[in-house]
mmCIF file of C-alpha atoms in Angstrom:
data_model
loop_
_atom_site.group_PDB
_atom_site.id
_atom_site.type_symbol
_atom_site.label_atom_id
_atom_site.label_comp_id
_atom_site.label_asym_id
_atom_site.label_seq_id
_atom_site.Cartn_x
_atom_site.Cartn_y
_atom_site.Cartn_z
ATOM 1 C CA GLU A 213 20.977 62.941 -82.957
ATOM 2 C CA THR A 214 17.856 62.236 -80.789
ATOM 3 C CA HIS A 215 18.973 58.816 -79.503
ATOM 4 C CA VAL A 216 18.802 58.917 -75.549
ATOM 5 C CA VAL A 217 21.815 56.755 -74.986
ATOM 6 C CA ASN A 218 24.130 58.620 -77.500
ATOM 7 C CA ASN A 219 23.273 61.918 -75.952
ATOM 8 C CA ALA A 220 23.850 60.504 -72.435
ATOM 9 C CA MET A 221 27.385 59.614 -73.641
ATOM 10 C CA GLY A 222 27.827 62.890 -75.445
ATOM 11 C CA ILE A 223 27.100 65.255 -72.500
ATOM 12 C CA LYS A 224 30.777 64.850 -71.511
ATOM 13 C CA THR A 225 32.181 65.824 -74.986
ATOM 14 C CA GLY A 226 32.829 69.510 -74.305
ATOM 15 C CA GLY A 227 34.444 68.696 -71.068
ATOM 16 C CA VAL A 228 36.793 65.996 -72.517
ATOM 17 C CA TRP A 229 37.724 68.490 -75.249
ATOM 18 C CA TYR A 230 38.256 71.243 -72.941
ATOM 19 C CA ARG A 231 41.235 69.416 -71.470
ATOM 20 C CA GLN A 232 42.913 69.858 -74.735
ATOM 21 C CA SER A 233 41.605 73.182 -75.945
ATOM 22 C CA GLN A 234 41.383 75.146 -72.705
ATOM 23 C CA ARG A 235 38.632 77.121 -74.361
ATOM 24 C CA GLU A 236 35.941 78.390 -72.060
ATOM 25 C CA ALA A 237 33.278 77.663 -74.823
ATOM 26 C CA ASP A 238 34.122 73.952 -74.528
ATOM 27 C CA ARG A 239 33.963 73.921 -70.797
ATOM 28 C CA GLN A 240 30.496 75.529 -71.003
ATOM 29 C CA ALA A 241 29.314 73.118 -73.668
ATOM 30 C CA ALA A 242 28.773 70.521 -71.114
ATOM 31 C CA TYR A 243 26.658 72.645 -68.956
ATOM 32 C CA ARG A 244 24.599 73.854 -72.138
ATOM 33 C CA ALA A 245 23.922 70.298 -73.049
ATOM 34 C CA ILE A 246 22.707 69.399 -69.517
ATOM 35 C CA GLU A 247 20.467 72.596 -69.436
ATOM 36 C CA ASN A 248 18.957 71.926 -72.890
ATOM 37 C CA LEU A 249 18.089 68.330 -71.950
ATOM 38 C CA ASP A 250 16.529 69.539 -68.732
ATOM 39 C CA LYS A 251 14.614 72.262 -70.418
ATOM 40 C CA TYR A 252 13.017 70.032 -73.086
ATOM 41 C CA HIS A 253 12.994 66.452 -71.782
ATOM 42 C CA GLY A 254 14.136 66.637 -68.047
ATOM 43 C CA GLN A 255 12.768 64.497 -65.363
ATOM 44 C CA VAL A 256 12.736 64.991 -61.552
ATOM 45 C CA THR A 257 15.354 62.217 -61.193
ATOM 46 C CA GLY A 258 17.950 64.257 -62.932
ATOM 47 C CA LEU A 259 17.495 62.292 -66.287
ATOM 48 C CA PHE A 260 15.966 63.095 -69.564
ATOM 49 C CA THR A 261 13.322 61.043 -71.343
ATOM 50 C CA GLY A 262 14.070 58.731 -74.247
ATOM 51 C CA ASP A 263 12.138 55.598 -75.054
ATOM 52 C CA GLU A 264 14.898 55.333 -77.635
ATOM 53 C CA HIS A 265 14.439 58.834 -78.900
ATOM 54 C CA PHE A 266 13.957 62.089 -76.948
ATOM 55 C CA ALA A 267 10.276 62.042 -75.658
ATOM 56 C CA GLY A 268 9.503 65.365 -73.904
ATOM 57 C CA LYS A 269 8.897 66.008 -70.290
ATOM 58 C CA ASP A 270 5.677 63.939 -69.755
ATOM 59 C CA PRO A 271 6.513 61.613 -66.757
ATOM 60 C CA SER A 272 4.642 58.741 -68.326
ATOM 61 C CA ARG A 273 7.352 58.668 -71.260
ATOM 62 C CA GLY A 274 10.144 56.266 -70.731
ATOM 63 C CA THR A 275 13.898 56.484 -70.244
ATOM 64 C CA GLU A 276 16.259 53.691 -71.260
ATOM 65 C CA LEU A 277 18.317 52.190 -68.633
ATOM 66 C CA CYS A 278 21.562 52.296 -70.851
ATOM 67 C CA ALA A 279 21.000 56.124 -70.724
ATOM 68 C CA VAL A 280 21.000 56.003 -66.848
ATOM 69 C CA VAL A 281 24.367 54.512 -66.459
ATOM 70 C CA GLU A 282 25.937 56.316 -69.407
ATOM 71 C CA TYR A 283 24.738 59.696 -67.913
ATOM 72 C CA MET A 284 26.369 58.698 -64.570
ATOM 73 C CA PHE A 285 29.643 57.936 -66.384
ATOM 74 C CA SER A 286 29.493 61.234 -68.138
ATOM 75 C CA LEU A 287 28.999 63.055 -64.797
ATOM 76 C CA GLU A 288 31.835 61.093 -63.266
ATOM 77 C CA VAL A 289 34.207 61.994 -66.284
ATOM 78 C CA LEU A 290 33.091 65.750 -66.102
ATOM 79 C CA MET A 291 33.615 65.715 -62.315
ATOM 80 C CA ALA A 292 37.206 64.636 -62.556
ATOM 81 C CA ILE A 293 37.705 67.439 -65.179
ATOM 82 C CA LEU A 294 35.610 70.329 -63.680
ATOM 83 C CA ALA A 295 35.361 69.583 -59.907
ATOM 84 C CA ASP A 296 32.013 71.150 -59.713
ATOM 85 C CA VAL A 297 29.790 70.086 -56.851
ATOM 86 C CA ARG A 298 26.560 70.534 -59.124
ATOM 87 C CA LEU A 299 27.792 67.657 -61.232
ATOM 88 C CA ALA A 300 28.255 65.395 -58.104
ATOM 89 C CA ASP A 301 24.868 66.441 -56.715
ATOM 90 C CA ARG A 302 23.345 65.439 -60.101
ATOM 91 C CA LEU A 303 25.329 62.090 -60.132
ATOM 92 C CA GLU A 304 24.050 61.127 -56.807
ATOM 93 C CA LEU A 305 20.382 62.173 -57.790
ATOM 94 C CA ILE A 306 20.557 59.674 -60.740
ATOM 95 C CA ALA A 307 22.427 57.008 -58.922
ATOM 96 C CA TYR A 308 20.208 57.011 -55.930
ATOM 97 C CA ASN A 309 16.907 57.280 -57.667
ATOM 98 C CA ALA A 310 16.774 56.285 -61.366
ATOM 99 C CA LEU A 311 19.402 53.565 -61.188
ATOM 100 C CA PRO A 312 17.983 51.214 -58.615
ATOM 101 C CA ALA A 313 14.324 51.893 -59.745
ATOM 102 C CA THR A 314 14.972 50.318 -62.994
ATOM 103 C CA PHE A 315 15.724 46.805 -61.783
ATOM 104 C CA SER A 316 14.122 44.563 -59.414
ATOM 105 C CA PRO A 317 15.364 44.800 -55.843
ATOM 106 C CA ASP A 318 17.381 41.533 -56.151
ATOM 107 C CA MET A 319 18.800 42.679 -59.562
ATOM 108 C CA TRP A 320 17.691 39.464 -61.297
ATOM 109 C CA THR A 321 15.603 41.498 -63.661
ATOM 110 C CA HIS A 322 15.520 44.876 -65.172
ATOM 111 C CA GLN A 323 13.509 47.114 -67.513
ATOM 112 C CA TYR A 324 14.538 48.552 -70.821
ATOM 113 C CA ASP A 325 12.627 51.729 -70.138
ATOM 114 C CA GLN A 326 11.443 53.080 -66.766
ATOM 115 C CA GLN A 327 8.790 55.924 -66.085
ATOM 116 C CA ALA A 328 8.521 58.359 -63.409
ATOM 117 C CA ASN A 329 4.949 57.814 -63.301
ATOM 118 C CA GLN A 330 4.907 54.099 -63.625
ATOM 119 C CA VAL A 331 1.543 52.318 -62.737
ATOM 120 C CA LEU A 332 1.581 49.326 -64.837
ATOM 121 C CA CYS A 333 4.361 47.306 -66.393
ATOM 122 C CA SER A 334 2.787 45.100 -69.181
ATOM 123 C CA ILE A 335 3.180 44.056 -72.804
ATOM 124 C CA VAL A 336 1.193 46.647 -74.641
ATOM 125 C CA ASP A 337 1.738 49.368 -77.375
ATOM 126 C CA ARG A 338 2.435 52.569 -75.460
ATOM 127 C CA GLY A 339 3.242 54.507 -78.574
ATOM 128 C CA TRP A 340 6.848 54.551 -77.976
ATOM 129 C CA THR A 341 9.712 53.820 -80.463
ATOM 130 C CA ASN A 342 10.587 50.658 -78.489
ATOM 131 C CA GLY A 343 8.746 47.322 -78.513
ATOM 132 C CA VAL A 344 5.767 46.254 -76.440
ATOM 133 C CA GLU A 345 8.001 44.626 -73.913
ATOM 134 C CA ALA A 346 10.128 47.741 -73.101
ATOM 135 C CA ASN A 347 8.844 48.394 -69.620
ATOM 136 C CA ILE A 348 8.359 44.926 -68.338
ATOM 137 C CA PHE A 349 10.901 43.470 -65.974
ATOM 138 C CA GLY A 350 13.023 40.719 -67.496
ATOM 139 C CA LEU A 351 16.364 39.188 -68.394
ATOM 140 C CA GLU A 352 16.750 41.330 -71.427
ATOM 141 C CA PRO A 353 13.356 42.877 -72.504
ATOM 142 C CA ASN A 354 13.160 44.676 -75.848
ATOM 143 C CA PHE A 355 16.833 44.409 -76.629
ATOM 144 C CA GLY A 356 20.031 43.002 -74.951
ATOM 145 C CA CYS A 357 22.028 46.175 -74.502
ATOM 146 C CA CYS A 358 20.711 47.130 -71.106
ATOM 147 C CA ALA A 359 21.266 43.508 -69.865
ATOM 148 C CA ALA A 360 24.892 44.171 -70.169
ATOM 149 C CA ASN A 361 25.149 47.851 -69.756
ATOM 150 C CA MET A 362 23.399 48.006 -66.443
ATOM 151 C CA HIS A 363 26.376 46.287 -64.678
ATOM 152 C CA GLN A 364 28.615 49.536 -65.135
ATOM 153 C CA GLY A 365 26.451 51.604 -62.852
ATOM 154 C CA TRP A 366 27.228 50.657 -59.272
ATOM 155 C CA PRO A 367 30.981 49.659 -59.766
ATOM 156 C CA LYS A 368 31.813 52.912 -61.636
ATOM 157 C CA LEU A 369 30.072 54.902 -58.885
ATOM 158 C CA ALA A 370 32.048 53.052 -56.258
ATOM 159 C CA THR A 371 35.355 53.844 -58.034
ATOM 160 C CA HIS A 372 34.299 57.519 -58.363
ATOM 161 C CA THR A 373 33.396 58.008 -54.680
ATOM 162 C CA TRP A 374 36.830 59.476 -53.978
ATOM 163 C CA MET A 375 39.343 61.420 -56.266
ATOM 164 C CA LYS A 376 42.874 62.749 -55.779
ATOM 165 C CA THR A 377 43.374 66.496 -56.059
ATOM 166 C CA PRO A 378 46.161 68.505 -57.686
ATOM 167 C CA ASP A 379 47.240 69.959 -54.313
ATOM 168 C CA GLY A 380 48.194 66.430 -53.076
ATOM 169 C CA GLY A 381 45.006 65.680 -51.089
ATOM 170 C CA LEU A 382 41.698 63.683 -51.485
ATOM 171 C CA ALA A 383 38.310 64.806 -52.362
ATOM 172 C CA THR A 384 34.902 63.301 -51.624
ATOM 173 C CA ILE A 385 32.862 63.052 -54.803
ATOM 174 C CA VAL A 386 29.981 60.659 -53.854
ATOM 175 C CA TYR A 387 28.712 59.999 -50.327
ATOM 176 C CA ALA A 388 28.249 56.162 -49.770
ATOM 177 C CA PRO A 389 29.593 53.513 -47.575
ATOM 178 C CA SER A 390 33.138 53.170 -48.898
ATOM 179 C CA THR A 391 36.836 52.916 -48.099
ATOM 180 C CA VAL A 392 39.776 54.175 -50.104
ATOM 181 C CA THR A 393 43.304 53.174 -49.546
ATOM 182 C CA THR A 394 45.966 55.131 -51.368
ATOM 183 C CA ASN A 395 49.495 56.574 -51.137
ATOM 184 C CA ILE A 396 50.046 60.211 -50.157
ATOM 185 C CA GLY A 397 53.481 61.444 -49.858
ATOM 186 C CA GLY A 398 54.992 57.892 -49.928
ATOM 187 C CA GLN A 399 52.688 56.932 -47.057
ATOM 188 C CA LYS A 400 49.735 54.559 -46.929
ATOM 189 C CA VAL A 401 46.583 56.519 -46.051
ATOM 190 C CA SER A 402 43.015 54.912 -45.692
ATOM 191 C CA LEU A 403 39.770 56.907 -45.513
ATOM 192 C CA THR A 404 36.562 55.260 -44.765
ATOM 193 C CA GLN A 405 32.966 56.744 -45.036
ATOM 194 C CA ASP A 406 30.806 55.123 -42.273
ATOM 195 C CA THR A 407 27.291 56.268 -43.330
ATOM 196 C CA GLN A 408 23.681 55.127 -44.169
ATOM 197 C CA TYR A 409 23.505 58.020 -46.511
ATOM 198 C CA PRO A 410 21.409 58.778 -48.656
ATOM 199 C CA PHE A 411 18.800 57.513 -46.296
ATOM 200 C CA ARG A 412 20.278 59.313 -43.262
ATOM 201 C CA GLU A 413 21.886 62.754 -42.775
ATOM 202 C CA THR A 414 25.329 61.969 -41.149
ATOM 203 C CA VAL A 415 28.507 60.882 -42.816
ATOM 204 C CA THR A 416 31.646 59.967 -40.360
ATOM 205 C CA ILE A 417 34.971 59.946 -42.337
ATOM 206 C CA ARG A 418 37.628 58.112 -40.521
ATOM 207 C CA VAL A 419 41.283 59.015 -41.563
ATOM 208 C CA GLU A 420 43.850 56.374 -40.783
ATOM 209 C CA THR A 421 47.636 56.893 -41.112
ATOM 210 C CA GLU A 422 50.634 54.963 -40.171
ATOM 211 C CA GLN A 423 52.263 58.195 -39.004
ATOM 212 C CA PRO A 424 51.440 61.898 -38.915
ATOM 213 C CA ILE A 425 51.139 63.325 -42.402
ATOM 214 C CA ARG A 426 49.708 66.578 -43.601
ATOM 215 C CA PHE A 427 47.338 66.666 -46.608
ATOM 216 C CA PRO A 428 44.217 68.676 -47.754
ATOM 217 C CA LEU A 429 40.799 66.941 -47.391
ATOM 218 C CA HIS A 430 38.312 68.393 -49.810
ATOM 219 C CA LEU A 431 34.776 67.649 -48.513
ATOM 220 C CA ARG A 432 31.967 68.206 -50.823
ATOM 221 C CA ILE A 433 28.949 70.075 -49.317
ATOM 222 C CA PRO A 434 25.773 69.404 -51.441
ATOM 223 C CA GLY A 435 24.058 72.393 -52.820
ATOM 224 C CA TRP A 436 20.662 71.209 -51.254
ATOM 225 C CA ALA A 437 22.130 70.834 -47.692
ATOM 226 C CA LYS A 438 21.030 74.151 -46.133
ATOM 227 C CA GLY A 439 22.269 74.344 -42.631
ATOM 228 C CA ALA A 440 25.012 71.717 -42.998
ATOM 229 C CA SER A 441 27.899 71.291 -40.498
ATOM 230 C CA VAL A 442 31.166 69.734 -40.465
ATOM 231 C CA THR A 443 32.872 68.798 -37.183
ATOM 232 C CA LEU A 444 36.642 68.371 -37.255
ATOM 233 C CA PRO A 445 38.618 65.915 -34.883
ATOM 234 C CA ASP A 446 39.302 68.746 -32.517
ATOM 235 C CA GLY A 447 35.634 69.489 -32.145
ATOM 236 C CA THR A 448 35.714 72.741 -34.111
ATOM 237 C CA GLN A 449 33.140 73.482 -36.839
ATOM 238 C CA PRO A 450 34.441 75.552 -39.747
ATOM 239 C CA GLU A 451 32.288 77.952 -41.743
ATOM 240 C CA ILE A 452 30.946 76.192 -44.790
ATOM 241 C CA THR A 453 29.135 77.146 -48.024
ATOM 242 C CA CYS A 454 26.467 74.873 -49.577
ATOM 243 C CA GLY A 455 27.430 73.972 -53.307
ATOM 244 C CA GLU A 456 31.143 74.253 -52.688
ATOM 245 C CA TYR A 457 34.085 72.284 -51.210
ATOM 246 C CA LEU A 458 35.299 72.728 -47.815
ATOM 247 C CA ILE A 459 39.009 72.282 -47.743
ATOM 248 C CA VAL A 460 40.509 70.914 -44.485
ATOM 249 C CA ASP A 461 44.145 71.227 -44.637
ATOM 250 C CA ARG A 462 45.789 69.752 -41.572
ATOM 251 C CA THR A 463 48.221 66.990 -40.183
ATOM 252 C CA TRP A 464 46.369 63.760 -39.802
ATOM 253 C CA SER A 465 47.609 61.201 -37.351
ATOM 254 C CA GLY A 466 46.452 57.711 -36.177
ATOM 255 C CA GLY A 467 42.797 57.286 -36.625
ATOM 256 C CA GLU A 468 40.801 60.637 -36.693
ATOM 257 C CA GLU A 469 37.208 61.305 -37.686
ATOM 258 C CA VAL A 470 35.458 64.248 -39.280
ATOM 259 C CA THR A 471 31.615 64.286 -39.002
ATOM 260 C CA LEU A 472 29.487 65.740 -41.621
ATOM 261 C CA HIS A 473 25.767 66.487 -41.016
ATOM 262 C CA PHE A 474 23.416 67.317 -43.988
ATOM 263 C CA PRO A 475 20.006 68.344 -42.913
ATOM 264 C CA MET A 476 17.461 66.802 -45.349
ATOM 265 C CA ALA A 477 14.600 69.410 -45.676
ATOM 266 C CA ILE A 478 11.536 68.497 -47.713
ATOM 267 C CA THR A 479 11.247 70.541 -50.937
ATOM 268 C CA ALA A 480 8.229 70.729 -53.380
ATOM 269 C CA LYS A 481 8.837 71.597 -57.067
ATOM 270 C CA ARG A 482 6.246 72.285 -59.744
ATOM 271 C CA GLY A 483 6.562 69.973 -62.912
ATOM 272 C CA PHE A 484 4.674 69.027 -66.103
ATOM 273 C CA ASN A 485 1.184 70.518 -66.375
ATOM 274 C CA GLY A 486 1.613 72.258 -62.964
ATOM 275 C CA SER A 487 2.250 68.980 -61.084
ATOM 276 C CA VAL A 488 4.226 68.817 -57.902
ATOM 277 C CA THR A 489 7.234 66.676 -56.979
ATOM 278 C CA ILE A 490 8.699 66.004 -53.453
ATOM 279 C CA GLN A 491 12.349 65.702 -52.690
ATOM 280 C CA ARG A 492 14.199 65.190 -49.432
ATOM 281 C CA GLY A 493 18.084 65.640 -49.590
ATOM 282 C CA PRO A 494 19.205 63.501 -52.657
ATOM 283 C CA LEU A 495 16.179 61.468 -52.760
ATOM 284 C CA VAL A 496 13.023 61.924 -54.738
ATOM 285 C CA TYR A 497 9.879 60.502 -53.210
ATOM 286 C CA SER A 498 7.032 58.574 -54.940
ATOM 287 C CA LEU A 499 3.707 57.040 -54.080
ATOM 288 C CA LYS A 500 4.082 53.555 -52.677
ATOM 289 C CA ILE A 501 1.988 51.301 -54.772
ATOM 290 C CA GLY A 502 1.177 47.557 -54.052
ATOM 291 C CA ASP A 503 2.229 45.345 -56.927
ATOM 292 C CA GLN A 504 1.862 41.720 -58.167
ATOM 293 C CA TRP A 505 4.530 40.205 -60.287
ATOM 294 C CA VAL A 506 3.085 37.916 -63.057
ATOM 295 C CA LEU A 507 5.598 35.637 -64.961
ATOM 296 C CA VAL A 508 4.951 35.817 -68.652
ATOM 297 C CA ASP A 509 7.980 33.934 -69.819
ATOM 298 C CA GLY A 510 10.989 32.122 -68.637
ATOM 299 C CA THR A 511 11.781 30.838 -65.204
ATOM 300 C CA ASP A 512 11.977 32.237 -61.724
ATOM 301 C CA PRO A 513 13.876 34.272 -60.692
ATOM 302 C CA TYR A 514 15.173 35.543 -64.114
ATOM 303 C CA GLY A 515 12.067 35.268 -66.298
ATOM 304 C CA ASP A 516 10.011 37.995 -67.774
ATOM 305 C CA TYR A 517 7.418 39.673 -65.662
ATOM 306 C CA GLU A 518 4.505 42.114 -65.973
ATOM 307 C CA VAL A 519 3.983 44.131 -62.656
ATOM 308 C CA HIS A 520 0.280 44.930 -61.877
ATOM 309 C CA PRO A 521 -0.827 47.392 -59.204
ATOM 310 C CA THR A 522 -2.874 46.115 -56.370
ATOM 311 C CA THR A 523 -3.612 49.422 -54.799
ATOM 312 C CA PRO A 524 -4.992 52.684 -56.306
ATOM 313 C CA TRP A 525 -2.510 55.011 -57.971
ATOM 314 C CA ASN A 526 -4.469 58.131 -59.273
ATOM 315 C CA TYR A 527 -3.910 60.423 -56.249
ATOM 316 C CA GLY A 528 -3.349 64.232 -56.122
ATOM 317 C CA LEU A 529 -1.303 65.583 -53.318
ATOM 318 C CA LEU A 530 -2.257 68.046 -50.691
ATOM 319 C CA VAL A 531 0.839 70.061 -49.922
ATOM 320 C CA ASP A 532 1.772 73.591 -48.639
ATOM 321 C CA LEU A 533 4.095 74.866 -51.235
ATOM 322 C CA GLU A 534 5.303 77.612 -48.994
ATOM 323 C CA SER A 535 6.099 75.153 -46.189
ATOM 324 C CA PRO A 536 6.320 71.683 -47.500
ATOM 325 C CA ASP A 537 7.789 70.222 -44.372
ATOM 326 C CA SER A 538 4.602 70.906 -42.638
ATOM 327 C CA SER A 539 2.582 68.611 -45.093
ATOM 328 C CA PHE A 540 4.609 65.434 -44.298
ATOM 329 C CA GLU A 541 5.520 63.245 -41.410
ATOM 330 C CA VAL A 542 9.033 61.610 -41.771
ATOM 331 C CA ARG A 543 9.208 58.089 -40.509
ATOM 332 C CA LEU A 544 12.611 56.535 -40.391
ATOM 333 C CA LYS A 545 13.002 52.811 -40.540
ATOM 334 C CA PRO A 546 15.913 50.501 -40.246
ATOM 335 C CA VAL A 547 18.390 50.305 -43.200
ATOM 336 C CA GLY A 548 18.564 46.604 -44.088
ATOM 337 C CA ASP A 549 20.378 44.293 -46.538
ATOM 338 C CA MET A 550 17.932 45.514 -49.432
ATOM 339 C CA PRO A 551 17.201 49.184 -48.792
ATOM 340 C CA PHE A 552 16.122 49.822 -52.429
ATOM 341 C CA SER A 553 12.929 47.828 -52.223
ATOM 342 C CA PRO A 554 9.322 48.587 -51.396
ATOM 343 C CA GLU A 555 9.321 46.604 -48.289
ATOM 344 C CA GLY A 556 12.826 47.626 -47.191
ATOM 345 C CA ALA A 557 12.353 51.361 -47.800
ATOM 346 C CA PRO A 558 14.306 53.051 -44.832
ATOM 347 C CA VAL A 559 12.338 56.239 -44.953
ATOM 348 C CA GLU A 560 8.631 57.030 -45.622
ATOM 349 C CA LEU A 561 6.809 60.297 -45.851
ATOM 350 C CA VAL A 562 3.279 60.231 -44.625
ATOM 351 C CA ALA A 563 1.096 62.507 -46.657
ATOM 352 C CA GLN A 564 -2.428 63.552 -47.520
ATOM 353 C CA GLY A 565 -3.998 63.105 -50.815
ATOM 354 C CA LYS A 566 -7.156 62.642 -52.783
ATOM 355 C CA ARG A 567 -8.212 60.278 -55.604
ATOM 356 C CA ILE A 568 -8.496 62.166 -59.018
ATOM 357 C CA PRO A 569 -11.187 59.898 -60.642
ATOM 358 C CA GLN A 570 -10.788 61.344 -64.169
ATOM 359 C CA TRP A 571 -7.004 60.443 -64.213
ATOM 360 C CA GLN A 572 -7.077 56.819 -65.816
ATOM 361 C CA LEU A 573 -4.801 54.540 -67.798
ATOM 362 C CA VAL A 574 -4.071 55.422 -71.501
ATOM 363 C CA ASN A 575 -2.315 52.737 -73.500
ATOM 364 C CA GLY A 576 -1.229 50.947 -70.458
ATOM 365 C CA SER A 577 0.315 54.123 -68.760
ATOM 366 C CA ALA A 578 -0.847 56.747 -66.462
ATOM 367 C CA GLY A 579 -2.756 59.302 -68.746
ATOM 368 C CA PRO A 580 -1.670 62.908 -69.013
ATOM 369 C CA ILE A 581 -1.567 64.635 -65.676
ATOM 370 C CA PRO A 582 -4.548 66.833 -65.153
ATOM 371 C CA GLN A 583 -3.506 70.449 -65.206
ATOM 372 C CA SER A 584 -2.863 71.629 -61.614
ATOM 373 C CA PRO A 585 -4.408 72.756 -59.363
ATOM 374 C CA VAL A 586 -7.106 70.107 -59.666
ATOM 375 C CA SER A 587 -10.429 69.918 -57.734
ATOM 376 C CA SER A 588 -11.597 66.643 -56.389
ATOM 377 C CA ASP A 589 -14.720 65.721 -54.322
ATOM 378 C CA ALA A 590 -13.018 62.385 -53.143
ATOM 379 C CA PRO A 591 -12.338 62.123 -49.486
ATOM 380 C CA THR A 592 -8.898 63.022 -48.043
ATOM 381 C CA GLU A 593 -6.745 59.858 -47.438
ATOM 382 C CA THR A 594 -3.540 59.208 -45.798
ATOM 383 C CA ILE A 595 -0.948 58.074 -48.363
ATOM 384 C CA ILE A 596 2.674 56.939 -48.112
ATOM 385 C CA LEU A 597 5.654 58.082 -50.228
ATOM 386 C CA ILE A 598 8.793 56.155 -50.288
ATOM 387 C CA PRO A 599 12.180 56.827 -52.169
ATOM 388 C CA TYR A 600 11.942 56.616 -55.820
ATOM 389 C CA GLY A 601 14.713 54.043 -56.016
ATOM 390 C CA CYS A 602 12.719 51.842 -53.574
ATOM 391 C CA THR A 603 9.645 51.594 -55.975
ATOM 392 C CA ASN A 604 8.713 49.108 -58.656
ATOM 393 C CA LEU A 605 5.511 50.882 -59.420
ATOM 394 C CA ARG A 606 5.129 54.681 -58.474
ATOM 395 C CA ILE A 607 3.492 58.170 -59.059
ATOM 396 C CA THR A 608 6.300 60.640 -58.875
ATOM 397 C CA GLU A 609 4.640 63.817 -60.354
ATOM 398 C CA PHE A 610 1.466 64.422 -58.581
ATOM 399 C CA PRO A 611 -1.475 66.661 -59.528
ATOM 400 C CA LEU A 612 -1.725 69.426 -56.894
ATOM 401 C CA VAL A 613 -5.077 69.329 -55.225
ATOM 402 C CA LYS A 614 -6.687 72.567 -54.718
#
């Protein structure tokens, strides 16, 4: 009952049964499961902790990679049944943060357990249910299940970027570079998402048809995208509501484009022990920590590695909670071939922080976060935050500096 992977799978149970029963209580069961997991074990990446078993809200506790991909699949199934934008928003949150963060940028190695506050990956007893190798990067650290299970993450996400709708149209589920080719009304139709989302704010959808055909296009407007706009092929911009679908029912011909713009404002949320977390659009941001990879077993590039920090990690954050945008400078960098990596991170947030000297390692992990707000006599420093999914080591829940 407390196994993290079983519960990630089980989130979809109520929704699956709702298809048969049509009982409102079954439909609501999926939402209650998500709410309870958030309340007692939730993490900023949309996941819940479970270093094999449920582990509470401390960001130094682990979450198993198998749970990441199974939670994603549960959300994909629920989205097909319930068509709720909130489910797709969470799917992107997990897919673009927790999924890439739990394996090395080249995907040769992965972790069994990842941590939101992960400052050292080493062979040590952290007091978890899992073994001492659970958070190192390797071929199959701790146990072999994640070595196989991780491979469903990206392909299943790709196959759920689009879905057909009961009214004979198509719906965007996940925004990502993608193309779908399908049959509508006996005619071949292709739709392409041309975008650098989630690192950029614009998605262009190109609709290509062999001859004019009318069908509805359901466009998901993320709940966080305040001020979003949609520009149709004729240049008009319909009224939209965040957290809902915009239905564009029209005749499409040749190659026409719809442009979506999702402003990515910076938000600051309070977390464990009053800590603060930073999000911009669908991406969570973490402290960029220098790292050194130490081969402890096997052969490059698929051996087992400890990852040691080469730069300080125990920073608190200076941030204006009423106007978080004013506390950061956003730097956009090119989106390259390996964007989910520390060196290839396409976005940086320049922030101000202070070292918290009393915050130190405990059993190989960042110790309990000091209760915020916290005082520090250390000098103010400029620090860099990058997307969570681009990190190997990171601080994600920061003490809030007075």
